[in-house]
JSON list of C-alpha atoms in Angstrom, two decimals:
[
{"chain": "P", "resi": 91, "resn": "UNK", "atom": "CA", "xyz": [0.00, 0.00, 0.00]},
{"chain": "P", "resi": 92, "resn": "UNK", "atom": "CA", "xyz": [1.54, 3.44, -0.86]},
{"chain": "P", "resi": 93, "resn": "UNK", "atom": "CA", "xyz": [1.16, 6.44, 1.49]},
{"chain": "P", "resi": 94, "resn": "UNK", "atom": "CA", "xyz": [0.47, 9.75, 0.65]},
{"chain": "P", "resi": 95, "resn": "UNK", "atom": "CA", "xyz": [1.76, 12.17, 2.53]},
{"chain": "P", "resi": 96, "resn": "UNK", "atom": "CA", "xyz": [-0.17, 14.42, 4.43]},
{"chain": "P", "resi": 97, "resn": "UNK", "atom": "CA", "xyz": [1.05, 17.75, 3.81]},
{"chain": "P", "resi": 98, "resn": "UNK", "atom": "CA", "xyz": [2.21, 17.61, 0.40]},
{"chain": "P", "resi": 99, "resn": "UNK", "atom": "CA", "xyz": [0.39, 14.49, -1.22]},
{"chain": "P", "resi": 100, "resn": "UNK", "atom": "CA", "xyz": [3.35, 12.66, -2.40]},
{"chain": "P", "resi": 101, "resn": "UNK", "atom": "CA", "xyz": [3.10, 8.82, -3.17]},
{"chain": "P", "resi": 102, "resn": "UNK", "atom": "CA", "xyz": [5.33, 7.48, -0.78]},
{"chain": "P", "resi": 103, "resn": "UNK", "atom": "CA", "xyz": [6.60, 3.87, -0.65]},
{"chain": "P", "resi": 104, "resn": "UNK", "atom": "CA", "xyz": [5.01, 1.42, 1.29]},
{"chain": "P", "resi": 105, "resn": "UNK", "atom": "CA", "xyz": [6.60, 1.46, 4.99]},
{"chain": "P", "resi": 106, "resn": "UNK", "atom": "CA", "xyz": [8.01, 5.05, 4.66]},
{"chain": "P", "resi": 107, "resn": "UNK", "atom": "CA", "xyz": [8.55, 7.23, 7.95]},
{"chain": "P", "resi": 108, "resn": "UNK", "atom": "CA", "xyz": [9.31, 10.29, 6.16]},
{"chain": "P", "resi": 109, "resn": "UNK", "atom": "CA", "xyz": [7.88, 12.02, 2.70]},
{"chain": "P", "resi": 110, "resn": "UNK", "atom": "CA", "xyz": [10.98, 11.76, 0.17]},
{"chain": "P", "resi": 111, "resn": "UNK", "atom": "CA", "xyz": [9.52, 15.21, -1.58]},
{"chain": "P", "resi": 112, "resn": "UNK", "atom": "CA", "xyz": [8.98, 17.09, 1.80]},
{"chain": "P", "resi": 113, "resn": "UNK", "atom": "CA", "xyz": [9.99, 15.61, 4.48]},
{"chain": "P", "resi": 114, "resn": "UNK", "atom": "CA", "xyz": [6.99, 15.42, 6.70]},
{"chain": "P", "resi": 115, "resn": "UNK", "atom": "CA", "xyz": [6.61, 12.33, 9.02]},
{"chain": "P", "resi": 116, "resn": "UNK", "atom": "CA", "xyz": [4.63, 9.49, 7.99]},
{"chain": "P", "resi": 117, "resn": "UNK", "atom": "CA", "xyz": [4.91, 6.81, 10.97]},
{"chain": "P", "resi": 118, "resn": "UNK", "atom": "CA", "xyz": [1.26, 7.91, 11.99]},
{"chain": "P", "resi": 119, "resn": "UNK", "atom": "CA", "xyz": [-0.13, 7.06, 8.57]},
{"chain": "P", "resi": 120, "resn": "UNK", "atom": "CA", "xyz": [0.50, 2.90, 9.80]},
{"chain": "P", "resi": 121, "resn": "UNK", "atom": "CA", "xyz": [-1.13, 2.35, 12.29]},
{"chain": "P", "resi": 122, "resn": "UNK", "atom": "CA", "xyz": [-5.26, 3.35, 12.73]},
{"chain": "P", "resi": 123, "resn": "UNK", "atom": "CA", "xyz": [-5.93, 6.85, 13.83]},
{"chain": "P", "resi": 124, "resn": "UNK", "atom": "CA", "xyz": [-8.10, 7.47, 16.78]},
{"chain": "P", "resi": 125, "resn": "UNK", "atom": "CA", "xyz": [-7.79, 10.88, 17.67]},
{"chain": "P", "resi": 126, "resn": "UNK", "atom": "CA", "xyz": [-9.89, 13.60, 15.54]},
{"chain": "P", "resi": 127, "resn": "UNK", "atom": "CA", "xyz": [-10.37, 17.23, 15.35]},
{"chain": "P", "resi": 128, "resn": "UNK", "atom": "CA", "xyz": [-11.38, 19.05, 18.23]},
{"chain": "P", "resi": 129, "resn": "UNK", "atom": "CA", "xyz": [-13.90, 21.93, 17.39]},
{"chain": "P", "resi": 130, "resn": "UNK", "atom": "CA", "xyz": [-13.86, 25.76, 19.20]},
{"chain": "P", "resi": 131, "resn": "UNK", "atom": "CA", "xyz": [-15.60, 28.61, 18.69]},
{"chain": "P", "resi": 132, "resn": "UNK", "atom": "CA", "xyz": [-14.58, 32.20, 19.98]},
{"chain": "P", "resi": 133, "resn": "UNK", "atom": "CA", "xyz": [-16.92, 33.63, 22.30]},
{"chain": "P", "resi": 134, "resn": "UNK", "atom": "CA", "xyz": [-17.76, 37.27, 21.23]},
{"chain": "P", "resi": 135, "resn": "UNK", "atom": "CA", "xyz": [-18.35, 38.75, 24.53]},
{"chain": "P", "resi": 136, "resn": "UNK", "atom": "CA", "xyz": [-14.64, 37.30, 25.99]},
{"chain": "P", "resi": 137, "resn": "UNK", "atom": "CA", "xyz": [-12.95, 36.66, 22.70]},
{"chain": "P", "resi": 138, "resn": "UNK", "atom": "CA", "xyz": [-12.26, 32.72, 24.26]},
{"chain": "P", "resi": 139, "resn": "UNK", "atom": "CA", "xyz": [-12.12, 29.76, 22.88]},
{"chain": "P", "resi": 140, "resn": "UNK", "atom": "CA", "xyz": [-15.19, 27.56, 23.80]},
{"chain": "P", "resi": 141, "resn": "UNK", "atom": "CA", "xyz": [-15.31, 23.68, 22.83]},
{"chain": "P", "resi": 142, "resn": "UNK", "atom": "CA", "xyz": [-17.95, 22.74, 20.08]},
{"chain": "P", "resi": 143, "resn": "UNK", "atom": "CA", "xyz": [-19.97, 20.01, 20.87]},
{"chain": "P", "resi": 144, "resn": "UNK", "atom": "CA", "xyz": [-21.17, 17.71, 17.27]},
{"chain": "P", "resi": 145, "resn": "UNK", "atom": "CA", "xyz": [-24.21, 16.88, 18.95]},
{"chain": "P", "resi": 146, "resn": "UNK", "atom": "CA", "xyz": [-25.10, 21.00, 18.91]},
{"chain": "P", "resi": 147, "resn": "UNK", "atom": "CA", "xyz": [-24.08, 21.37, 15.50]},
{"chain": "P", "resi": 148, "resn": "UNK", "atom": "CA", "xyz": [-26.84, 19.08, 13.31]},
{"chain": "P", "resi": 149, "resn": "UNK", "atom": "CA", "xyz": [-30.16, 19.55, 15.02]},
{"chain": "P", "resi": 150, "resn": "UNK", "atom": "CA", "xyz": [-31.98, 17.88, 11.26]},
{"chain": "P", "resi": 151, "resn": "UNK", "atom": "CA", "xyz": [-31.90, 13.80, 11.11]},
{"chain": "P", "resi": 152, "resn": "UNK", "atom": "CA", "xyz": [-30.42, 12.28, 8.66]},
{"chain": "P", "resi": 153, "resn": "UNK", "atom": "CA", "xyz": [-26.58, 12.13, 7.12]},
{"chain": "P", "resi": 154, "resn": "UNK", "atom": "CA", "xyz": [-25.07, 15.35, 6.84]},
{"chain": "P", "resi": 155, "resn": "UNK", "atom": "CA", "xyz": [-21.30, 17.20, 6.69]},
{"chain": "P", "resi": 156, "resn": "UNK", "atom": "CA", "xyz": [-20.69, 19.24, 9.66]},
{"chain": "P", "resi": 157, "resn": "UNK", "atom": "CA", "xyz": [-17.74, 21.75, 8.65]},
{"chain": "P", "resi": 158, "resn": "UNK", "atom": "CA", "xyz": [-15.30, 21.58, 12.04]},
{"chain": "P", "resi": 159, "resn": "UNK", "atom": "CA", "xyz": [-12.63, 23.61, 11.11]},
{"chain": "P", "resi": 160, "resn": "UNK", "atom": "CA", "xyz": [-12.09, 26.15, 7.73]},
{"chain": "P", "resi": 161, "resn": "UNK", "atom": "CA", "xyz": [-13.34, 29.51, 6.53]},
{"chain": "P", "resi": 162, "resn": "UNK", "atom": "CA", "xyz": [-15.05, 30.69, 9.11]},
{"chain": "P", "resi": 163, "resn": "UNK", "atom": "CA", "xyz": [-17.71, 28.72, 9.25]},
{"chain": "P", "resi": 164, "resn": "UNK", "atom": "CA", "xyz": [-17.57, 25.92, 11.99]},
{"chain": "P", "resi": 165, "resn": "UNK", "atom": "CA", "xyz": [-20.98, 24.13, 12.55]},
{"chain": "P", "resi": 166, "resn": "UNK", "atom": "CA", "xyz": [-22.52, 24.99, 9.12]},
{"chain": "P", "resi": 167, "resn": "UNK", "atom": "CA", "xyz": [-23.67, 21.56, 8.06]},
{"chain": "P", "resi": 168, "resn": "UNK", "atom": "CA", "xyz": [-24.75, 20.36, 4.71]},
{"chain": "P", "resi": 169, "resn": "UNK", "atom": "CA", "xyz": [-27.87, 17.44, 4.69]},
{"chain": "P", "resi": 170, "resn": "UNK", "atom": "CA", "xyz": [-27.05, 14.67, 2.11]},
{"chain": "P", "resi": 171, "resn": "UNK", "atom": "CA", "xyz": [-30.46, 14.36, 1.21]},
{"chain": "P", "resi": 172, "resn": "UNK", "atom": "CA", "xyz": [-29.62, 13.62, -2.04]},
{"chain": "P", "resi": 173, "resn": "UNK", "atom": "CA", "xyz": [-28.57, 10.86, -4.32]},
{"chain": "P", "resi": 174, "resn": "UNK", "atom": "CA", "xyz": [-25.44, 12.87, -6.02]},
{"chain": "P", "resi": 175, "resn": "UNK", "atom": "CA", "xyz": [-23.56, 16.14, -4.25]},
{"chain": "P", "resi": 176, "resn": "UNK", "atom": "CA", "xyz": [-21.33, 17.94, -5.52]},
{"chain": "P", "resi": 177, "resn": "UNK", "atom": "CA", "xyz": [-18.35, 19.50, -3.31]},
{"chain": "P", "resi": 178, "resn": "UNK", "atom": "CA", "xyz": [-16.11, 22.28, -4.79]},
{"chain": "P", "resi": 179, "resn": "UNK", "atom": "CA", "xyz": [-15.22, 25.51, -5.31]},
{"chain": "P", "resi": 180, "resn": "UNK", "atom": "CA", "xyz": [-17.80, 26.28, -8.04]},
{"chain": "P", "resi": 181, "resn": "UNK", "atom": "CA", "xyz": [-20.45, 28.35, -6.60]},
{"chain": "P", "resi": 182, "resn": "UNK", "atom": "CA", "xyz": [-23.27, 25.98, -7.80]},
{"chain": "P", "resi": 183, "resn": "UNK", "atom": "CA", "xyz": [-21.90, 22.78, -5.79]},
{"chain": "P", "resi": 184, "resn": "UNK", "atom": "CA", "xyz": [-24.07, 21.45, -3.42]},
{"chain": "P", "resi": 185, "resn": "UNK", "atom": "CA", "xyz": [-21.30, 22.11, -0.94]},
{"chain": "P", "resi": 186, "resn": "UNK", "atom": "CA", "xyz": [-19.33, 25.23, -1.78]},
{"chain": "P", "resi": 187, "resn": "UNK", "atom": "CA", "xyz": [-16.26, 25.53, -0.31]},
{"chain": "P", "resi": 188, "resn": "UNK", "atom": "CA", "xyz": [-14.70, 29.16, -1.16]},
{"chain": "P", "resi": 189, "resn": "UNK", "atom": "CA", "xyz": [-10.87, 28.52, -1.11]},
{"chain": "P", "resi": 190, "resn": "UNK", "atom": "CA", "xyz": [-7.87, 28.27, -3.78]},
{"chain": "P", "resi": 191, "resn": "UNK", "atom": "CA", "xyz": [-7.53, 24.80, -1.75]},
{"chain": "P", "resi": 192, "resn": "UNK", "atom": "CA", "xyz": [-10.25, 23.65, -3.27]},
{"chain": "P", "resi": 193, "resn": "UNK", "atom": "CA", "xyz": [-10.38, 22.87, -7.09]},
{"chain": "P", "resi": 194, "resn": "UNK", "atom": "CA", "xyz": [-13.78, 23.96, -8.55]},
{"chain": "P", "resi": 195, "resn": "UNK", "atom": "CA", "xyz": [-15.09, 20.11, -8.89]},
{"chain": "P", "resi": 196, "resn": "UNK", "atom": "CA", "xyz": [-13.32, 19.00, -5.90]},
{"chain": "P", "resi": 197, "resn": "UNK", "atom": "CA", "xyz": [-15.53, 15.75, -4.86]},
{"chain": "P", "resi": 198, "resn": "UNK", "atom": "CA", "xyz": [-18.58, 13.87, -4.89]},
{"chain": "P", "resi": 199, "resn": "UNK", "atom": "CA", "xyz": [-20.93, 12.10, -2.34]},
{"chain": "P", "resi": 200, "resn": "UNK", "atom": "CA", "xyz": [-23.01, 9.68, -4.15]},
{"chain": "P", "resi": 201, "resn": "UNK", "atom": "CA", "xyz": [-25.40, 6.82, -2.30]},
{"chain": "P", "resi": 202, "resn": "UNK", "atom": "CA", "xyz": [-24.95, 3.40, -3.35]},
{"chain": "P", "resi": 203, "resn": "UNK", "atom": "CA", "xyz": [-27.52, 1.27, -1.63]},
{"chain": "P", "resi": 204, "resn": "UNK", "atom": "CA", "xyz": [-27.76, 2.48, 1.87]},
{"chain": "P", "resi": 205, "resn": "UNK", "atom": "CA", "xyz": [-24.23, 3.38, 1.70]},
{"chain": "P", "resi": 206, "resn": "UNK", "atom": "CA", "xyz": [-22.75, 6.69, 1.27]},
{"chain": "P", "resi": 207, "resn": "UNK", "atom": "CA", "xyz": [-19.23, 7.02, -0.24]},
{"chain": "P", "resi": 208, "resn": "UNK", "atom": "CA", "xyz": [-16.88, 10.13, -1.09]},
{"chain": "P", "resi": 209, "resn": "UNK", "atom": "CA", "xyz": [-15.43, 10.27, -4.61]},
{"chain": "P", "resi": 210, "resn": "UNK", "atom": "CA", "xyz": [-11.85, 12.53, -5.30]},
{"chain": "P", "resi": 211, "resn": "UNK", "atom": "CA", "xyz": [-12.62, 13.86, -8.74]},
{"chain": "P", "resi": 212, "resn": "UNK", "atom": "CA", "xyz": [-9.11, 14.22, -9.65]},
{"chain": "P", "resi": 213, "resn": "UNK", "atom": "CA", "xyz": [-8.34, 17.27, -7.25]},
{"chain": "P", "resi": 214, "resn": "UNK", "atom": "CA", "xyz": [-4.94, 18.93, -7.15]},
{"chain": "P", "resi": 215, "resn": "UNK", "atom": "CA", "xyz": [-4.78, 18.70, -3.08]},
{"chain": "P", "resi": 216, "resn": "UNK", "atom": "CA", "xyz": [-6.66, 15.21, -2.72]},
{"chain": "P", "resi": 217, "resn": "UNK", "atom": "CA", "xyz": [-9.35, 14.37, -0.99]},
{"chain": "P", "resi": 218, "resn": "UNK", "atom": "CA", "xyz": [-8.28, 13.47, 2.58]},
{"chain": "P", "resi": 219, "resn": "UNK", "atom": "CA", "xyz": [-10.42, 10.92, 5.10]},
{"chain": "P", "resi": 220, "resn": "UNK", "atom": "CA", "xyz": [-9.53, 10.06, 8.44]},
{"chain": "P", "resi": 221, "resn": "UNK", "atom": "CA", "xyz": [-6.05, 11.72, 7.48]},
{"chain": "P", "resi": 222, "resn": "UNK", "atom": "CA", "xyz": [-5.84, 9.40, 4.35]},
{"chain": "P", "resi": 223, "resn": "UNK", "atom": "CA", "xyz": [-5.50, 10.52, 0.56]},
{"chain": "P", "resi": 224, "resn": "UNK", "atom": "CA", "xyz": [-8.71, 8.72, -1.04]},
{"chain": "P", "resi": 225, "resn": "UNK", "atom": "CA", "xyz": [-9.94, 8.44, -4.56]},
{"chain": "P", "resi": 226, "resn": "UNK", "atom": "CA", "xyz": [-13.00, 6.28, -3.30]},
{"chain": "P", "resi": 227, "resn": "UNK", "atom": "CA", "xyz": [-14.11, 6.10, 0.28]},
{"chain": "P", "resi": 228, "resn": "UNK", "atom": "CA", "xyz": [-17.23, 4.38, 2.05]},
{"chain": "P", "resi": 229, "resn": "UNK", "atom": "CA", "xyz": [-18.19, 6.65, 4.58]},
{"chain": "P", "resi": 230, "resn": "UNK", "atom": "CA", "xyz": [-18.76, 5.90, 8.37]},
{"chain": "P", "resi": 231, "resn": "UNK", "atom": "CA", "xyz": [-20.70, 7.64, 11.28]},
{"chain": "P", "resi": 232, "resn": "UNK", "atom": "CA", "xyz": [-17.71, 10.18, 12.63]},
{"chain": "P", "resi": 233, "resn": "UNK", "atom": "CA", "xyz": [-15.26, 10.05, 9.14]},
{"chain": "P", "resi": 234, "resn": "UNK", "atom": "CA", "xyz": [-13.09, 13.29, 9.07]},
{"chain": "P", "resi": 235, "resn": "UNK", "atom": "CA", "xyz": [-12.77, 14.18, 5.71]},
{"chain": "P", "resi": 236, "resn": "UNK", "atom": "CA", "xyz": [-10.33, 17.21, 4.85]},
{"chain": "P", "resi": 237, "resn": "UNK", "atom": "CA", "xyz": [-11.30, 19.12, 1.16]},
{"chain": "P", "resi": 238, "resn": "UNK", "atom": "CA", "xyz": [-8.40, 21.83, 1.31]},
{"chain": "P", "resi": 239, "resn": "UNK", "atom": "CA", "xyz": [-8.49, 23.71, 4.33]},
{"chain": "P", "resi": 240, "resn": "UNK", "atom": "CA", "xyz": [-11.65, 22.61, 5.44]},
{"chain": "P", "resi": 241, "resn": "UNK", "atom": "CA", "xyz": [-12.09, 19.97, 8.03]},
{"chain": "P", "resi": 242, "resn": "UNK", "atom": "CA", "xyz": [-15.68, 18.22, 7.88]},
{"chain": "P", "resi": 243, "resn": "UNK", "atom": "CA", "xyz": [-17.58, 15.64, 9.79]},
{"chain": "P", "resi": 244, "resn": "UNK", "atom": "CA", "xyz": [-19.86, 12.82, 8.44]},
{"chain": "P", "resi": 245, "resn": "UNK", "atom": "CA", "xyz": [-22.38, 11.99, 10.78]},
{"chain": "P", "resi": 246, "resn": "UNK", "atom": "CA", "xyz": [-24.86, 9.24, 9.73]},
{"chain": "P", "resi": 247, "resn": "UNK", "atom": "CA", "xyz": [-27.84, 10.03, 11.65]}
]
């Protein structure tokens, strides 16, 4: 299995520690990840940072994308209440994403059966889940997917 490097999305050989274009250390891309992104807000009144709960992000039922981290706008979600959605920086996807991170047709979620996967569509910064370069991914309940500089949540509900 080839890596691909977090930062710069370099095909790395299988059982690298370190990216051979940049550098960047690898040795958490073998074994399973269980940490994920913790989400903050900044209180207006004190200007701290307050943890984000998921559960007070989605208040609809049903599988959705919680944004967790990127462009200002932590806890917008995005229902997948559709069979085909678009994700990019073209202002008609179903999820726009406004960054030069983000290449205009960026990704896809499509439902096959009563499964919901994320497709790459050949983006120049990858399509990232769980901290993984994908070109197809099934989706689970909690999947961290990183488009760019956005960090999203899948929640399954």
């Amino acid at each position: 299995m080839a890596l691909h490097c977090p930062e710069c999305g370099f095909v790395n050989t299988d059982g690298a520690n370190y990216c051979q274009k940049c550098g960047a250390y690898l040795g958490d891309l073998h074994a399973p990840q269980e940490s994920s992104t913790a989400t903050y807000r900044i209180d207006e009144s004190t200007g701290e940072l307050v943890p984000v709960e998921l559960d007070d992000m989605v208040a609809e039922e049903g599988a959705a994308l919680v944004v967790r981290a990127g462009g200002g706008r932590v806890g917008e979600s995005f229902p997948l209440d559709h069979e085909r959605m678009t994700i990019g920086r073209r202002p008609d996807s179903d999820v726009f994403l406004d960054d030069v991170t983000v290449s205009r047709d960026h990704a896809l979620v499509v439902r096959r059966g009563d499964e919901v996967h994320l497709d790459d569509l050949g983006s120049l910064n990858g399509t990232y889940v769980n901290r993984r370069r994908i070109d197809s991914q099934r989706l689970e309940d909690g999947d961290e997917i990183q488009i760019g500089k956005y960090k999203l949540t899948f929640l399954s509900r």
